[in-house]
mmCIF file of C-alpha atoms in Angstrom:
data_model
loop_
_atom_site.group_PDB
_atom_site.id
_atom_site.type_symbol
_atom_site.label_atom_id
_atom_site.label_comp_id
_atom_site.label_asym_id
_atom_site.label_seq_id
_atom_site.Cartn_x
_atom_site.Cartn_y
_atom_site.Cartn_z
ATOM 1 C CA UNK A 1464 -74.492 42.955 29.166
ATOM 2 C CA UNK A 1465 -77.328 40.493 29.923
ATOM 3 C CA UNK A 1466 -77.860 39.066 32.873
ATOM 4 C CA UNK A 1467 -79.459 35.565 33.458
ATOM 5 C CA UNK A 1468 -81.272 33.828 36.338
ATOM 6 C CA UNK A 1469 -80.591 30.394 36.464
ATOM 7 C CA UNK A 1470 -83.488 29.530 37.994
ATOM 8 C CA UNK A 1471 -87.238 28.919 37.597
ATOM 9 C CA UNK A 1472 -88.479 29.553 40.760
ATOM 10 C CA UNK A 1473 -90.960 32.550 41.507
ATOM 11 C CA UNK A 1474 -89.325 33.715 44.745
ATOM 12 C CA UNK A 1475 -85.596 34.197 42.918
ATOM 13 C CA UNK A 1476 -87.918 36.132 40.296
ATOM 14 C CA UNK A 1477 -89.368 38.136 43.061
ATOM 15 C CA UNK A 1478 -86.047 39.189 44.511
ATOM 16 C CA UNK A 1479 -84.144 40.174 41.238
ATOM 17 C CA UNK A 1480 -87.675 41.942 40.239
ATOM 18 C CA UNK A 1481 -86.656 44.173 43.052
ATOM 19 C CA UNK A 1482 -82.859 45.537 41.663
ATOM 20 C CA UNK A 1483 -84.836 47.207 38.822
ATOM 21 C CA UNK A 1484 -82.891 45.667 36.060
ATOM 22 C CA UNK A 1485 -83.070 43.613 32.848
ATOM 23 C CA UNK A 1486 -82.277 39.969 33.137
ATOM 24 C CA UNK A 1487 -83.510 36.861 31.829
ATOM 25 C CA UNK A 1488 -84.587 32.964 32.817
ATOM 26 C CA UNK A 1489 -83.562 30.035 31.733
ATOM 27 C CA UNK A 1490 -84.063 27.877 33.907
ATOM 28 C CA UNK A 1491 -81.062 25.378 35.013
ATOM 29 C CA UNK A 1492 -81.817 21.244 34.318
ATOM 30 C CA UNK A 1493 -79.084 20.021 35.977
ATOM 31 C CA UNK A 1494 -80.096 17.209 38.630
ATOM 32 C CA UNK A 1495 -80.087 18.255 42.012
ATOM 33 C CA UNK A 1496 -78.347 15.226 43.630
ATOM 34 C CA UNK A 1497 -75.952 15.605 46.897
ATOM 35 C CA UNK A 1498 -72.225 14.174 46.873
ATOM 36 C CA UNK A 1499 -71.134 11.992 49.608
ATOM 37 C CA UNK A 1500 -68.443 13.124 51.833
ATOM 38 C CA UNK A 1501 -69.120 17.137 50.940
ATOM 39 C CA UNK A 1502 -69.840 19.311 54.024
ATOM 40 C CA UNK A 1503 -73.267 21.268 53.745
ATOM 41 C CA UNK A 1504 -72.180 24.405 52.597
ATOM 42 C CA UNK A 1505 -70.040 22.852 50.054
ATOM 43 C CA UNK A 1506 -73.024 20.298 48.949
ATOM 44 C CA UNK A 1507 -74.785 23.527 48.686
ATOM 45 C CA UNK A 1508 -72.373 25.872 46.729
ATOM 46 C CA UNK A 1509 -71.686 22.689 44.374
ATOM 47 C CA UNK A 1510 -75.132 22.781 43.306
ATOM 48 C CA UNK A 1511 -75.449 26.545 42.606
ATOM 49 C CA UNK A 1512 -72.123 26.161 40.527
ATOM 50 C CA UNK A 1513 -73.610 23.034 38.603
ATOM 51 C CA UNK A 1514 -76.835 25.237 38.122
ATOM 52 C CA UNK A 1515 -74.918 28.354 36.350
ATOM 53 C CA UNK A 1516 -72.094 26.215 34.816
ATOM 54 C CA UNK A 1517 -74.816 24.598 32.966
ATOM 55 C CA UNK A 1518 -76.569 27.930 31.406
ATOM 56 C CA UNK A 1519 -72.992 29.479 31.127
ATOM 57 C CA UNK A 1520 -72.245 26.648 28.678
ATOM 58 C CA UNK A 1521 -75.135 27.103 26.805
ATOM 59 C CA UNK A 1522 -74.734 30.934 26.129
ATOM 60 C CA UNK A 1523 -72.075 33.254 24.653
ATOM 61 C CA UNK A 1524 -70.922 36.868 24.727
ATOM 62 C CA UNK A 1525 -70.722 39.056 27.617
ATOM 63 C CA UNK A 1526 -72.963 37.615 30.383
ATOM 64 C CA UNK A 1527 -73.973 37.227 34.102
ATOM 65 C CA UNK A 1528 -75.004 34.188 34.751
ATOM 66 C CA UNK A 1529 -76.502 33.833 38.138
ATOM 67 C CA UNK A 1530 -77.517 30.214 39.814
ATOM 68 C CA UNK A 1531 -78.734 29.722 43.771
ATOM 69 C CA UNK A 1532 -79.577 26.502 45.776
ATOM 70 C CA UNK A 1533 -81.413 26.493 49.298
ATOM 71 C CA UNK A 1534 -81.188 24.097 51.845
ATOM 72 C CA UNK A 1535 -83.255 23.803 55.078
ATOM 73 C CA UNK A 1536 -80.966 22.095 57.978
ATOM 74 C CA UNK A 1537 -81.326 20.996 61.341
ATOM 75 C CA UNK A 1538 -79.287 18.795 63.406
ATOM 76 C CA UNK A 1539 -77.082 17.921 60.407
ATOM 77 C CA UNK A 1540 -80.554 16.720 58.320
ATOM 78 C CA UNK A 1541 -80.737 18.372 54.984
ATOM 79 C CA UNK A 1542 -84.606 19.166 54.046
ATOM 80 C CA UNK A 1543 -85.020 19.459 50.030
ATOM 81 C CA UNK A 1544 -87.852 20.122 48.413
ATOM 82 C CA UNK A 1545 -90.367 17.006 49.642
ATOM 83 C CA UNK A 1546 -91.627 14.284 47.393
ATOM 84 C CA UNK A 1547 -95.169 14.313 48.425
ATOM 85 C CA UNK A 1548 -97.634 15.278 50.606
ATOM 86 C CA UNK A 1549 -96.823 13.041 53.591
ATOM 87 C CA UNK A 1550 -93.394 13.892 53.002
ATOM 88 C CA UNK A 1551 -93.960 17.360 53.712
ATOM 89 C CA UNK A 1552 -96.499 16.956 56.601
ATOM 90 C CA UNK A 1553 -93.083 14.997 57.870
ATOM 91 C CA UNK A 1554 -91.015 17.570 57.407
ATOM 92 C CA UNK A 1555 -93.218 20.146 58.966
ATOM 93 C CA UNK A 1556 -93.394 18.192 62.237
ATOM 94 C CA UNK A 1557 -89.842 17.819 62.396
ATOM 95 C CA UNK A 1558 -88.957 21.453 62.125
ATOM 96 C CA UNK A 1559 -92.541 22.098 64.196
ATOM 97 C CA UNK A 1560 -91.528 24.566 67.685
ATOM 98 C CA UNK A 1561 -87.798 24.617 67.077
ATOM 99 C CA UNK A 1562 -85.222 26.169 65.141
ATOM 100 C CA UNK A 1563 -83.310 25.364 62.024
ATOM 101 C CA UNK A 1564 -81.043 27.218 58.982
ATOM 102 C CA UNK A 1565 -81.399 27.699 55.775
ATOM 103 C CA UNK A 1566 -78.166 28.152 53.487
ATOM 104 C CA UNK A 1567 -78.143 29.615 50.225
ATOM 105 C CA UNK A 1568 -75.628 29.535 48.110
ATOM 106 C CA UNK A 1569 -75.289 31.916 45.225
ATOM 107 C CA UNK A 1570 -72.525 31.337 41.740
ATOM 108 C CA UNK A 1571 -72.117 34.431 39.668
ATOM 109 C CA UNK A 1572 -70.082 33.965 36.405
ATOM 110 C CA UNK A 1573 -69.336 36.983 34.345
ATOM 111 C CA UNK A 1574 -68.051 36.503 30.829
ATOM 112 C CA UNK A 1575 -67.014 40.566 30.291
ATOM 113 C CA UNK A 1576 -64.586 41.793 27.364
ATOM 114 C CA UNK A 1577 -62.924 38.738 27.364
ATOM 115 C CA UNK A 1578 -62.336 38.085 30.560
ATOM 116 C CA UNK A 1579 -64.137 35.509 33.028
ATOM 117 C CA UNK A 1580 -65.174 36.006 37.097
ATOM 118 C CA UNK A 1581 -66.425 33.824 39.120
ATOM 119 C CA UNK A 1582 -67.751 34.178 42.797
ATOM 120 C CA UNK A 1583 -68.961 30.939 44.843
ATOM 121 C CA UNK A 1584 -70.009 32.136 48.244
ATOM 122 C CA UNK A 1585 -73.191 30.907 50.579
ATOM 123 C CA UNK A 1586 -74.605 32.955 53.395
ATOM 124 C CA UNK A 1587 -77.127 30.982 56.820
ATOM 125 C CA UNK A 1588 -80.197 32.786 58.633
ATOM 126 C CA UNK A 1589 -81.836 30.994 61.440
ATOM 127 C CA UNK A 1590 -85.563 30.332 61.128
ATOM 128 C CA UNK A 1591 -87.250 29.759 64.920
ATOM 129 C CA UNK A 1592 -90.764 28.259 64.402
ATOM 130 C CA UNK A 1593 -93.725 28.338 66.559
ATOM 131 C CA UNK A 1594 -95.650 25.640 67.449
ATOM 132 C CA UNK A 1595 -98.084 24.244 65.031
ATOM 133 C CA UNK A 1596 -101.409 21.920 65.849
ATOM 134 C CA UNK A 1597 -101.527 18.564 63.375
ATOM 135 C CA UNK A 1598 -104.015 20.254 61.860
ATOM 136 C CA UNK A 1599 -102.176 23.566 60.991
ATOM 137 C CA UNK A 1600 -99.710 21.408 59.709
ATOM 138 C CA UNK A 1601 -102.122 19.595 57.320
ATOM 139 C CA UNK A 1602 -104.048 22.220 56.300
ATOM 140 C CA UNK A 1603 -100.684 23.709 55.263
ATOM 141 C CA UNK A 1604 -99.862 20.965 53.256
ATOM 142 C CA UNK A 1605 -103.246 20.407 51.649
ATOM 143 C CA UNK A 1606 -103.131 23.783 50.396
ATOM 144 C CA UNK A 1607 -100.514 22.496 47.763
ATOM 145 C CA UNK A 1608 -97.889 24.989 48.006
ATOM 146 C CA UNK A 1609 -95.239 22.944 49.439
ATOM 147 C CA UNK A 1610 -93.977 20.427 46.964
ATOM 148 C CA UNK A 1611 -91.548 22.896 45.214
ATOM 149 C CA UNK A 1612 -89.977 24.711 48.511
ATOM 150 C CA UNK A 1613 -87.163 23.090 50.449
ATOM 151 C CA UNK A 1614 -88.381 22.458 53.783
ATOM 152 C CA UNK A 1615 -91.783 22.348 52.628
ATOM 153 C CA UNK A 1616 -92.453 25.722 53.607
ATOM 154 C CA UNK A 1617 -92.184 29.403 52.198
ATOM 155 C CA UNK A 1618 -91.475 32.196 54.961
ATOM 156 C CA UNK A 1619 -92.923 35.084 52.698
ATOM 157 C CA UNK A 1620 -96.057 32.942 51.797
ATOM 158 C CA UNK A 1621 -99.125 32.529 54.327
ATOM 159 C CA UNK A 1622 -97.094 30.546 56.448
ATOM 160 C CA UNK A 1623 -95.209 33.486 58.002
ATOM 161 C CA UNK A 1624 -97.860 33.397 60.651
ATOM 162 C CA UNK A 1625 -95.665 30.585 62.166
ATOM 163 C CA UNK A 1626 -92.434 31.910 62.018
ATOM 164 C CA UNK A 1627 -91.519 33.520 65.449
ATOM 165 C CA UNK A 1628 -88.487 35.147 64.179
ATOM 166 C CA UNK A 1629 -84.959 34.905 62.420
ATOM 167 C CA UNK A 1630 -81.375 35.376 63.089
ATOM 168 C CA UNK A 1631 -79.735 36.970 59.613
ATOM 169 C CA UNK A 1632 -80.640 38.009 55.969
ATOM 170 C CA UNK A 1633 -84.409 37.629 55.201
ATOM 171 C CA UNK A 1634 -83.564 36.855 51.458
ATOM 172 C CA UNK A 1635 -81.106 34.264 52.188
ATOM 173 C CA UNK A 1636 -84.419 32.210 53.628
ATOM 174 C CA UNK A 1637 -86.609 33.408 50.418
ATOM 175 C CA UNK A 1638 -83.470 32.015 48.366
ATOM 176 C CA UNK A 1639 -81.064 34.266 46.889
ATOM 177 C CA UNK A 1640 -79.090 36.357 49.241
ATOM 178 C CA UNK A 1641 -79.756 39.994 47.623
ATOM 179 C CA UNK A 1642 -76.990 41.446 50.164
ATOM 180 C CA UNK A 1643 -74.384 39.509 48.690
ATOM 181 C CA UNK A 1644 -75.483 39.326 44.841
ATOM 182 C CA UNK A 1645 -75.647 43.197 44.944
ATOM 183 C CA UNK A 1646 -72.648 43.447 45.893
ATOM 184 C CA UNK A 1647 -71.135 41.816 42.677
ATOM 185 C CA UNK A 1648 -73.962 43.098 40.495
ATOM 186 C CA UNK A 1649 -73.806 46.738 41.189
ATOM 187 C CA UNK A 1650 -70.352 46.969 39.312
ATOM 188 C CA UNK A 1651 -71.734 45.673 36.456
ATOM 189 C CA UNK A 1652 -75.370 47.643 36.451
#
């Protein structure tokens, strides 16, 4: 059966690296745009669906198709991936010496023998940062690694220096909650 990552990002491609199986990209296009009047978790789950729904339609036969959204929260603010630099720098001193969460969702659709499964399901982790000068902050940004990461940061990248610790699953922060995608996968692999 294949399997198929929805998803271009290197971190997802890390993680699935790690179950020791074959799988595929190709990569979801859908636009990433929220839906007024959804909750978080649903704005979140909606987007993973839209992600796999999209490379589900696309392909036939027996297939896992897997798609994943992040979202960095706090106080009810949802921190995508930032526009620019200054964005970034903004969104670093917002989320500077506190906490926030990260959700991930996660969509698995299995086309198997005929039959069709999905599973929608999301899972949160605390992130507690420590405090960062301005000039942490801009060097951090400057080093151009920010622009594609929700939040504007990466915990398993250089910046895990200012992460003081977290409250649930480590890969739910990196972006695809392994915990609960292995639990679906592992009947299939």
């Amino acid at each position: 059966m294949k399997i198929i990552l929805a998803s271009q990002s290197p971190r997802r491609k890390e993680l699935m690296d790690l179950l020791k199986i074959k799988y595929e990209i190709i990569p979801s296009k859908v636009e990433e745009t929220l839906e007024e009047g959804l909750p978080i978790t649903e704005q979140s789950k909606r987007l993973a669906y839209i992600k796999a729904k999209e490379i589900f339609n696309k392909t036939e036969g027996d297939r896992i198709i897997i798609g994943s959204d992040s979202m960095v929260i706090k106080d009810g603010k949802i921190y995508g991936k930032p526009k620019d630099e200054q964005d970034a720098i903004n969104m670093i001193r917002e989320l500077n010496n506190l906490s926030h969460k990260v959700i991930t969702s996660l969509c698995v659709m299995i086309q198997d023998k005929g039959q069709f499964k999905q599973y929608l399901d999301f899972d949160i982790a605390k992130v507690y940062l420590n405090y960062m000068t301005q000039d942490e902050i801009e060097k951090w940004v400057k080093e151009g690694k920010v622009l594609d990461k929700a939040g504007a940061y990466a915990i398993q990248s250089e910046f895990c220096v200012y992460v003081n610790k977290i409250e649930g699953n480590y890969t739910t922060i990196v972006g695809l909650p392994m915990h609960k995608l292995y639990d679906i996968l592992k009947k299939y692999i």
